[in-house]
mmCIF file of C-alpha atoms in Angstrom:
data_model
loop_
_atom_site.group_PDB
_atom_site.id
_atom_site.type_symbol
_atom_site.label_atom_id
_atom_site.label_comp_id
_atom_site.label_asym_id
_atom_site.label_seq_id
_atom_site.Cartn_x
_atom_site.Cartn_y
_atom_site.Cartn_z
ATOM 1 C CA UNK A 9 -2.742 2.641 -12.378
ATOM 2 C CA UNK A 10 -5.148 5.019 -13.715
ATOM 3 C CA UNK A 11 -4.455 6.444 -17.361
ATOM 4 C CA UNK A 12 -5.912 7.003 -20.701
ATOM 5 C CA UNK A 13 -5.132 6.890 -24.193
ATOM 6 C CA UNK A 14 -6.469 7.117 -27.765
ATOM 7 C CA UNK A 15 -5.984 6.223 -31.101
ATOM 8 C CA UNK A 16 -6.915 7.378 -34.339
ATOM 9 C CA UNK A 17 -6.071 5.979 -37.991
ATOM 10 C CA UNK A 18 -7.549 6.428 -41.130
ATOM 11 C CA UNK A 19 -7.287 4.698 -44.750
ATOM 12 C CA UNK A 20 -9.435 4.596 -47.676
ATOM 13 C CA UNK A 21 -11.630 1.677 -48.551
ATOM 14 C CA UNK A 22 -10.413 -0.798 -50.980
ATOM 15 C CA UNK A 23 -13.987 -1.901 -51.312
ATOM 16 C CA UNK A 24 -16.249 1.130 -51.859
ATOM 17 C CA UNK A 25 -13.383 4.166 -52.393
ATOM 18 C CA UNK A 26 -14.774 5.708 -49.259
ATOM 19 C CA UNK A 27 -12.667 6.900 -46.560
ATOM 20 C CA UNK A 28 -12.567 4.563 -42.973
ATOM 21 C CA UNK A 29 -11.916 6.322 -39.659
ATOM 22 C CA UNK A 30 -11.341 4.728 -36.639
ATOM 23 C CA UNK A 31 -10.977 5.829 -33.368
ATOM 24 C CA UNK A 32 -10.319 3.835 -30.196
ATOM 25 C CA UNK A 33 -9.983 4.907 -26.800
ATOM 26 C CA UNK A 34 -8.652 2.818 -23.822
ATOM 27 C CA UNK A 35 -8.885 4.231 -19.917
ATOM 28 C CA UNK A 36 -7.922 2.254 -16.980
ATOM 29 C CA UNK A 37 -8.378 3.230 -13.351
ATOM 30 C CA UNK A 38 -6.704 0.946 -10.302
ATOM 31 C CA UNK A 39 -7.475 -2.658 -9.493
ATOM 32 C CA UNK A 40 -5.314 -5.298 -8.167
ATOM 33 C CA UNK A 41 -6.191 -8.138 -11.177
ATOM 34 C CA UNK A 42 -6.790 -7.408 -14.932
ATOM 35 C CA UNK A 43 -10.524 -6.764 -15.508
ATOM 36 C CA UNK A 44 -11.240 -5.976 -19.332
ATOM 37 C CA UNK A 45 -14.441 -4.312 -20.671
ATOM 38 C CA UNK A 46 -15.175 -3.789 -24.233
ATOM 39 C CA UNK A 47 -17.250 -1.872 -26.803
ATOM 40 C CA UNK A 48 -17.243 -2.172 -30.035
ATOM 41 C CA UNK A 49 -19.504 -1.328 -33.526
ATOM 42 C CA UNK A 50 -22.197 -3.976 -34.428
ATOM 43 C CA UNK A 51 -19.726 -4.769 -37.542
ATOM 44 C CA UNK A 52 -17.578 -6.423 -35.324
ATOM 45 C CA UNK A 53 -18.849 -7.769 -32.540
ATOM 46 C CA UNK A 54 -17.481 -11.139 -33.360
ATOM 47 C CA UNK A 55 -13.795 -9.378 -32.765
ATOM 48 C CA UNK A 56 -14.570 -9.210 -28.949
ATOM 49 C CA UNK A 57 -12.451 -11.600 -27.402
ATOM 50 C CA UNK A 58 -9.754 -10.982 -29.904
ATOM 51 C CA UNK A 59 -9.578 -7.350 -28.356
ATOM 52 C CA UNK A 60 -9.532 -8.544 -24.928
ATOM 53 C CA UNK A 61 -5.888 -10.507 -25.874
ATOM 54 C CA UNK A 62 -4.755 -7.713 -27.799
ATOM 55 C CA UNK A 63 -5.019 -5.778 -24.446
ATOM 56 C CA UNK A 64 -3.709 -8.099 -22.638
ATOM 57 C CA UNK A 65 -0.500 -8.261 -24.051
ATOM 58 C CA UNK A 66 -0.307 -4.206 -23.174
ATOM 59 C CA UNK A 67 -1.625 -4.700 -19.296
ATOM 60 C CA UNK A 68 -1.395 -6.753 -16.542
ATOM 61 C CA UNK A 69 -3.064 -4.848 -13.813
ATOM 62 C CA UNK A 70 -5.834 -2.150 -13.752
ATOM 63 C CA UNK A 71 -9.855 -2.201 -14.637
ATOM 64 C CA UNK A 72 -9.388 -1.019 -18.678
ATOM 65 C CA UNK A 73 -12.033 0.080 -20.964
ATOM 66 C CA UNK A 74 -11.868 -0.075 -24.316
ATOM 67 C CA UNK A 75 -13.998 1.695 -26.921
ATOM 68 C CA UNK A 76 -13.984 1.807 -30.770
ATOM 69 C CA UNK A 77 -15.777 4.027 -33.207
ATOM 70 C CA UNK A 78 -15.951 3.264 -36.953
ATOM 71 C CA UNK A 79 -16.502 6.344 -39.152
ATOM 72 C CA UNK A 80 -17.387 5.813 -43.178
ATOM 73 C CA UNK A 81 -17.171 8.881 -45.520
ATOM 74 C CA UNK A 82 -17.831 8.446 -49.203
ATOM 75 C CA UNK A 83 -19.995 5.265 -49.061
ATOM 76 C CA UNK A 84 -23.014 3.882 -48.251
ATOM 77 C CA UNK A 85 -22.067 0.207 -47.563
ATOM 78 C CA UNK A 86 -20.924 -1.292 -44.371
ATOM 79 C CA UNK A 87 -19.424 -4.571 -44.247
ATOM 80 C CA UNK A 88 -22.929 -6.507 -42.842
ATOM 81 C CA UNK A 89 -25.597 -8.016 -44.594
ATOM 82 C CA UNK A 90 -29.103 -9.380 -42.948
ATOM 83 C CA UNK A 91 -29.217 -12.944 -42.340
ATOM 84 C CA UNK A 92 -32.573 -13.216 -43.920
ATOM 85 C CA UNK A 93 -33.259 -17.303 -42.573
ATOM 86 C CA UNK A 94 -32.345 -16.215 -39.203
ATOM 87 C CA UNK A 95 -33.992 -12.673 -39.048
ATOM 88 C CA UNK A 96 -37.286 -14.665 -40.168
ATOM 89 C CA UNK A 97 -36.516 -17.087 -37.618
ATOM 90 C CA UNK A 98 -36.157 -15.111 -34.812
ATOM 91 C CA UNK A 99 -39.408 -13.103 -36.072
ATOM 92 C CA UNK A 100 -41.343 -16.442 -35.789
ATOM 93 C CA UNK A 101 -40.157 -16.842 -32.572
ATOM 94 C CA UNK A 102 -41.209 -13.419 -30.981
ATOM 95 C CA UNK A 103 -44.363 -13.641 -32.496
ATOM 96 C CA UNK A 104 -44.566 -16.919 -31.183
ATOM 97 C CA UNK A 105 -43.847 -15.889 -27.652
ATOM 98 C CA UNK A 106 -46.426 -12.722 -28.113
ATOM 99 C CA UNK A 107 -49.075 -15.208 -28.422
ATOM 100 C CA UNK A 108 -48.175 -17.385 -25.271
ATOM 101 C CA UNK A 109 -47.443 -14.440 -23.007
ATOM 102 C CA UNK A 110 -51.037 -12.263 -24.282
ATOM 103 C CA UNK A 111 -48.743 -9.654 -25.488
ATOM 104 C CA UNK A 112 -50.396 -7.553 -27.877
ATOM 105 C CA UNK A 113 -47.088 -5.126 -28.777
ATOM 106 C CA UNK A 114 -45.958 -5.323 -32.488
ATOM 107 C CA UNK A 115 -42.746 -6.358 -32.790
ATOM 108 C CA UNK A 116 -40.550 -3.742 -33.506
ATOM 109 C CA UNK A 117 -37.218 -3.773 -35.469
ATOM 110 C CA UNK A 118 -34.881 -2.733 -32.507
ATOM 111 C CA UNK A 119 -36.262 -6.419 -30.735
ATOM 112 C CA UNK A 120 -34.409 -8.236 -33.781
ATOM 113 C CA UNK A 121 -31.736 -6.739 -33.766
ATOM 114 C CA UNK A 122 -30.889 -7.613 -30.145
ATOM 115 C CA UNK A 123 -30.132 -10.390 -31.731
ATOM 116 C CA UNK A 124 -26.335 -10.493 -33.656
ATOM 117 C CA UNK A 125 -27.492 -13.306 -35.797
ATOM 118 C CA UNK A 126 -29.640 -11.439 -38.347
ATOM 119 C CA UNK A 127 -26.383 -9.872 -39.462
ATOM 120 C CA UNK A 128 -23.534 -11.781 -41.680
ATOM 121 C CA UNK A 129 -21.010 -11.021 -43.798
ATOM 122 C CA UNK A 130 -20.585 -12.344 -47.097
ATOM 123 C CA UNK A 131 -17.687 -12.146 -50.126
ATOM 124 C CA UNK A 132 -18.955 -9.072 -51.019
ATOM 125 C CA UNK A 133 -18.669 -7.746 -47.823
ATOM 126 C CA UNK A 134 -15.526 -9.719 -46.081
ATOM 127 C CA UNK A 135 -13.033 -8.082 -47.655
ATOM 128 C CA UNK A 136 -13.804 -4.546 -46.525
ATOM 129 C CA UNK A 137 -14.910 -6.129 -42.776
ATOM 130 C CA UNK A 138 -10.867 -7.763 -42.695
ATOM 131 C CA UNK A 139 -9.605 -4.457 -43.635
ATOM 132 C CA UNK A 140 -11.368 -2.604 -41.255
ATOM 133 C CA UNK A 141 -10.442 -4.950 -38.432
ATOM 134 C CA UNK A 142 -6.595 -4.612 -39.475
ATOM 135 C CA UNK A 143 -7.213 -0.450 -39.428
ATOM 136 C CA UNK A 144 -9.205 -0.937 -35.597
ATOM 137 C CA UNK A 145 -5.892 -3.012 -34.272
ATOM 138 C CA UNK A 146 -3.466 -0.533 -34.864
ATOM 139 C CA UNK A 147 -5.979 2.091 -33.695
ATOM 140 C CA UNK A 148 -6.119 -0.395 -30.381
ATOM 141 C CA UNK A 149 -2.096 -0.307 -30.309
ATOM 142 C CA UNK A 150 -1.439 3.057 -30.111
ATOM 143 C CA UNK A 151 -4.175 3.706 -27.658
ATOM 144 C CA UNK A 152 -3.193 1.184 -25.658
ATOM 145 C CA UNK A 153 0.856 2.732 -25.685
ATOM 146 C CA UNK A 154 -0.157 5.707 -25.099
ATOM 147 C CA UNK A 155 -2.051 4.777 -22.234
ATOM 148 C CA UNK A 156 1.264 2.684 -20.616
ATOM 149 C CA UNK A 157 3.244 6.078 -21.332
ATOM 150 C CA UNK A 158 0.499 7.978 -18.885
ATOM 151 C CA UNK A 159 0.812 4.779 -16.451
ATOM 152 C CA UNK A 160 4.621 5.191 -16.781
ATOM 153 C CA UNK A 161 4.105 8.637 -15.600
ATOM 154 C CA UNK A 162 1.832 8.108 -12.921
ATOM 155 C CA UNK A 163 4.530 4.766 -12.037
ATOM 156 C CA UNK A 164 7.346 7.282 -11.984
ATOM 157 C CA UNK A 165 5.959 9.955 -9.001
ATOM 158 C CA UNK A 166 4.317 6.565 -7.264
ATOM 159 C CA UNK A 167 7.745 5.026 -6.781
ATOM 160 C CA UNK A 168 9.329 8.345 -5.684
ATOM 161 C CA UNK A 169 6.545 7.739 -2.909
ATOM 162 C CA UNK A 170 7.971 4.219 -1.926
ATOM 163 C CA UNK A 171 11.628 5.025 -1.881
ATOM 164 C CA UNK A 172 10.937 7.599 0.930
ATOM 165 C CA UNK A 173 9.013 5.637 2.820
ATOM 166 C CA UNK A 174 11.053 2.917 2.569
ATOM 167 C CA UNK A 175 13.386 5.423 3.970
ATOM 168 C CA UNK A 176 11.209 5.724 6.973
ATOM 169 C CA UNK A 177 11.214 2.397 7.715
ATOM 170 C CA UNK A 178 14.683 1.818 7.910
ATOM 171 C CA UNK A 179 14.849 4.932 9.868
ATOM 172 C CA UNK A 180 12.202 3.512 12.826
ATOM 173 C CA UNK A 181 14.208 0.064 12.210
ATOM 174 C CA UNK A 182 17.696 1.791 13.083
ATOM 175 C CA UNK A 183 15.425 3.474 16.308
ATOM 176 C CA UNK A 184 13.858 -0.348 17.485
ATOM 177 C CA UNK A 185 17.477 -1.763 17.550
ATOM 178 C CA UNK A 186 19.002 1.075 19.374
ATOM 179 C CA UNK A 187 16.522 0.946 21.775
ATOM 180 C CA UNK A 188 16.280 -2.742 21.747
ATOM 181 C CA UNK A 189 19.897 -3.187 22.924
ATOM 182 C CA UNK A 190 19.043 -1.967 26.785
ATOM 183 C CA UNK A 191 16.327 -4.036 26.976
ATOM 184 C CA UNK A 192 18.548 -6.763 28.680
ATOM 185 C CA UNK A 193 19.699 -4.295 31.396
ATOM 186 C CA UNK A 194 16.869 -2.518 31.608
ATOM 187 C CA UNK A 195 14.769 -5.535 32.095
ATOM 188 C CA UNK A 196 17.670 -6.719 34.973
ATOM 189 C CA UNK A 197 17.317 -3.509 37.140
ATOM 190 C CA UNK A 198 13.431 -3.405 37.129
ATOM 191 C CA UNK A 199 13.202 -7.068 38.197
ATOM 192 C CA UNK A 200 15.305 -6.826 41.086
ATOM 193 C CA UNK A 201 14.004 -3.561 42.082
ATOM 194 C CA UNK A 202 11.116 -5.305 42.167
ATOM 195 C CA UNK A 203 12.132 -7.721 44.092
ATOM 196 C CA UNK A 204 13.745 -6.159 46.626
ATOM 197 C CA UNK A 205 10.148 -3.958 47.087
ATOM 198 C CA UNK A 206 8.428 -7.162 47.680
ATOM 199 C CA UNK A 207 11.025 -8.843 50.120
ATOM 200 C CA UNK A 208 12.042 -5.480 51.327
ATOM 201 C CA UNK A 209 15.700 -6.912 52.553
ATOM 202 C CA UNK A 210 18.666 -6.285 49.200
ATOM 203 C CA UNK A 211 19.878 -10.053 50.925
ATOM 204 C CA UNK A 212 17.499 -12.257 49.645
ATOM 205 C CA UNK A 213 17.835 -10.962 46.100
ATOM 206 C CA UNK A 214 20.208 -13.755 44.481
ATOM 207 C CA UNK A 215 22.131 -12.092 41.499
ATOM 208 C CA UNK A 216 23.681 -15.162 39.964
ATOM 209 C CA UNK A 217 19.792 -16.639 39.529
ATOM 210 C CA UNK A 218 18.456 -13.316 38.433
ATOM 211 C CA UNK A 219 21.195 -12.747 36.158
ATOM 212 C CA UNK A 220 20.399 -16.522 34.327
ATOM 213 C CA UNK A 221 16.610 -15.577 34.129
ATOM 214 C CA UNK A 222 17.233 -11.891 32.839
ATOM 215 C CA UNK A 223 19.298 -14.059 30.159
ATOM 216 C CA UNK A 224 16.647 -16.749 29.216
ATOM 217 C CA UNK A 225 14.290 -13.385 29.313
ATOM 218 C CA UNK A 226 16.539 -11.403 27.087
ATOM 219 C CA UNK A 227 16.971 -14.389 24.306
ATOM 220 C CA UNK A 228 13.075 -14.353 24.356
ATOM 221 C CA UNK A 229 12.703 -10.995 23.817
ATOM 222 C CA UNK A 230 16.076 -10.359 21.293
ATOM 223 C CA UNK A 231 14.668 -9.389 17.863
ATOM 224 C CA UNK A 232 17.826 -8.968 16.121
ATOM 225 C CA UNK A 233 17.129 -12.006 13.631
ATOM 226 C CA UNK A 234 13.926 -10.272 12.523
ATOM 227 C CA UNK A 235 15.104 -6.632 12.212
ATOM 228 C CA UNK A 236 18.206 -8.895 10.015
ATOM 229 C CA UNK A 237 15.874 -10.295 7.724
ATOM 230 C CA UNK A 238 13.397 -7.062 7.488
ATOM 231 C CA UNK A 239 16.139 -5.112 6.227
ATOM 232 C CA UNK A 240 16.586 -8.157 3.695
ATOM 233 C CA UNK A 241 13.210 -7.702 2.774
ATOM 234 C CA UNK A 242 13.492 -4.020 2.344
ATOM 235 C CA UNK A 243 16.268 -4.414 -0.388
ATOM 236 C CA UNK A 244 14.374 -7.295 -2.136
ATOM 237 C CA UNK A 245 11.597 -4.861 -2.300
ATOM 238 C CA UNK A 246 13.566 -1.687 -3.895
ATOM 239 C CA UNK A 247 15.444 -4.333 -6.486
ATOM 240 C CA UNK A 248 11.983 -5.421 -7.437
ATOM 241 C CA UNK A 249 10.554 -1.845 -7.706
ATOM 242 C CA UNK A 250 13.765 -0.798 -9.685
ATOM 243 C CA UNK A 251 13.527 -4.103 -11.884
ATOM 244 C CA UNK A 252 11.980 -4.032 -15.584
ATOM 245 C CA UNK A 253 9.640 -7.036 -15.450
ATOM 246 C CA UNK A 254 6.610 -6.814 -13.946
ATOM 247 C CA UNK A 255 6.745 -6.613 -10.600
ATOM 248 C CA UNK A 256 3.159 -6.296 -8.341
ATOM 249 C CA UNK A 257 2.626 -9.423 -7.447
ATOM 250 C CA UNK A 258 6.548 -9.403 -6.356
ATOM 251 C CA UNK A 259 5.937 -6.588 -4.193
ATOM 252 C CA UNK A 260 3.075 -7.764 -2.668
ATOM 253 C CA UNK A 261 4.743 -11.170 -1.274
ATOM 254 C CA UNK A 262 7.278 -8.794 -0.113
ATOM 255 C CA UNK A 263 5.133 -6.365 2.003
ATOM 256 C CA UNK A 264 3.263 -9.646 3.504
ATOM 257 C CA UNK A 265 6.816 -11.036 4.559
ATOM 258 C CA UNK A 266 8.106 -7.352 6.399
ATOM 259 C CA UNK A 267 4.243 -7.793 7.525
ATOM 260 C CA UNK A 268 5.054 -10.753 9.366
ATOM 261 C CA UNK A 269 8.425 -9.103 10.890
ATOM 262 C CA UNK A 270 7.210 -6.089 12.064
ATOM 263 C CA UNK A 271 4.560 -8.319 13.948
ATOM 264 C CA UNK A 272 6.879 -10.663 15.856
ATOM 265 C CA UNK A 273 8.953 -7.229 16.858
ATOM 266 C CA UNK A 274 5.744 -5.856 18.312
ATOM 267 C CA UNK A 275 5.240 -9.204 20.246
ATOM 268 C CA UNK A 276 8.525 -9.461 21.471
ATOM 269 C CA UNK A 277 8.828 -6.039 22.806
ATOM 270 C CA UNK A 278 7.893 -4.621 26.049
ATOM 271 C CA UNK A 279 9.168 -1.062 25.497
ATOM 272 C CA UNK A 280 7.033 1.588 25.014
ATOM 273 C CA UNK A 281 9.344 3.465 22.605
ATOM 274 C CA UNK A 282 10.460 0.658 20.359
ATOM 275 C CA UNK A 283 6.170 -0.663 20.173
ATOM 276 C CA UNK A 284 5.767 3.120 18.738
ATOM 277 C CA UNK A 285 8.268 2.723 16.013
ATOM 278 C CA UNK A 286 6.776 -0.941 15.116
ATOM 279 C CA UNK A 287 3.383 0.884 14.752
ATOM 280 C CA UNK A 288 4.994 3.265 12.698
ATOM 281 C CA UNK A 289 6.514 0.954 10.223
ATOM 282 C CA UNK A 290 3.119 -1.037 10.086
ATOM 283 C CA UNK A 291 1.825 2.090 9.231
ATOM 284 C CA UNK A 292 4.166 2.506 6.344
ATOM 285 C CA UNK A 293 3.415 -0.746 5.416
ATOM 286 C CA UNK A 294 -0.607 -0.108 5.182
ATOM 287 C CA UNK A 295 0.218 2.497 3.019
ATOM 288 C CA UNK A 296 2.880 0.835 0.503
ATOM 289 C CA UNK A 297 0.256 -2.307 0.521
ATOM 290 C CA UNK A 298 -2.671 0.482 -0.832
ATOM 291 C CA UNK A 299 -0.230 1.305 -3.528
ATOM 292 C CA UNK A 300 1.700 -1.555 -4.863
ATOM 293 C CA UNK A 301 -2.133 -3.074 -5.691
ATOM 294 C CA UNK A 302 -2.208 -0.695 -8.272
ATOM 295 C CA UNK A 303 1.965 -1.471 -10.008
ATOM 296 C CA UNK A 304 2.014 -4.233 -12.516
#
């Protein structure tokens, strides 16, 4: 589900006396698995993978980005130092591979600090990078519940959406087994009228024998087991939709089972009317299938 959400929280620094601001947005937009992308300040960097848990405890579902922007009033210090060994090191190494390539650019300052190395923390710096990363979680949390509350919303008018056509489909069900029940005698009349047009004499036609194969026919082409267990699968699939756990992946087992039904119905049928209703539930389907991808 689609949504957004931000965060803002602000303390002042134990360290320097200076005020700390951070802000952190998350947005999401549909997908059927959790894919996670992050961005956060050079200062911490490290703290990647530790926000990508954080938000997955939140979501289950949904492409999510997350952004976070560290604002310092009052103070000149942030919580880095340079990593003087390993800027030099890296230096060497550029202007090593200047020399091998023919390069004749100067190494600018922007091509160290592609590298995250060069920066550290120390004990003068620590302290104010832990508080800072304590301030950016909670700025993470409450964008991350307000975005579920816009998800909610957006989960509220989407299952409105279901429930009716669920509703459909049980209405095109009722219509396939109303219609399904004259197949039997329907199929009886045609076959001997058939009949008798080939032989052309109402003698010949043996009713006892036509009445055994209209039977054998009519077990073949009887389709009350699967309308039984599609209307099982249609209250499996509003208990799961009205359930409190997550339920997509539910949902989506579901819609491939009532999938499967709505087949064998079409392949069983020879009636024009009842094959309509079948491709109207399948049409249903299609669309439920589009939108349960997006419900945790």
């Amino acid at each position: 589900m689609t949504g957004f959400g931000r965060g803002e929280l602000s303390d002042r620094s134990e360290a320097t006396g200076g005020a700390i601001t951070v802000v952190a947005e998350a947005r999401s937009i549909n997908s059927r698995f959790i894919e996670i992308s992050v961005r956060l300040p050079r200062t911490m960097s490290e703290r990647e993978l530790e926000v990508r848990e954080l938000v997955r405890k939140y979501l289950e579902r949904g492409k999510v980005n997350v952004s976070v922007n560290i604002m310092r009033q009052g103070s000149d210090t942030i919580p880095l130092m340079v990593n003087e060994p390993a800027a030099k090191a890296y230096f060497g190494l550029l202007d090593k591979l200047r020399t091998v390539t023919g390069m004749t650019a100067e190494i600018q300052v922007r091509d160290l600090t592609a590298f995250g190395e060069i920066f550290t923390t120390d004990e003068a710096t620590g302290g104010m990078a832990k508080q800072e990363w304590g301030i950016t979680q909670e700025a993470i949390k409450l964008a991350l519940t307000a975005l579920n509350v816009m998800r909610k919303q957006e989960g509220g008018e989407l299952e409105k959406d279901l429930r009716m056509r669920v509703q459909t489909m049980e209405q095109a069900l009722t219509a396939v087994e109303e219609n399904a029940k004259s197949t039997s005698k329907d199929e009886f009349n045609r076959l001997k009228e058939r009949i008798v047009e080939l032989t052309q004499d109402v003698n010949v036609v043996n009713n006892e024998r036509l009445e055994f194969e209209i039977a054998m026919l009519a077990e073949r082409l009887d389709v009350t087991e699967e309308i039984v267990r599609f209307r099982s699968h249609l209250k499996f699939f509003i208990e799961a939709v009205e359930a409190h756990e997550s339920a997509g992946r539910k949902l989506n087992f579901i819609l491939q089972e009532m999938n499967r039904e709505a087949n064998t119905i079409g392949s069983k049928t020879n009636l024009a009317n009842v094959a309509q209703h079948v491709v109207s539930i399948k049409q249903e389907l299609e669309k439920i299938r589009e939108q349960v991808q997006n419900i945790e």
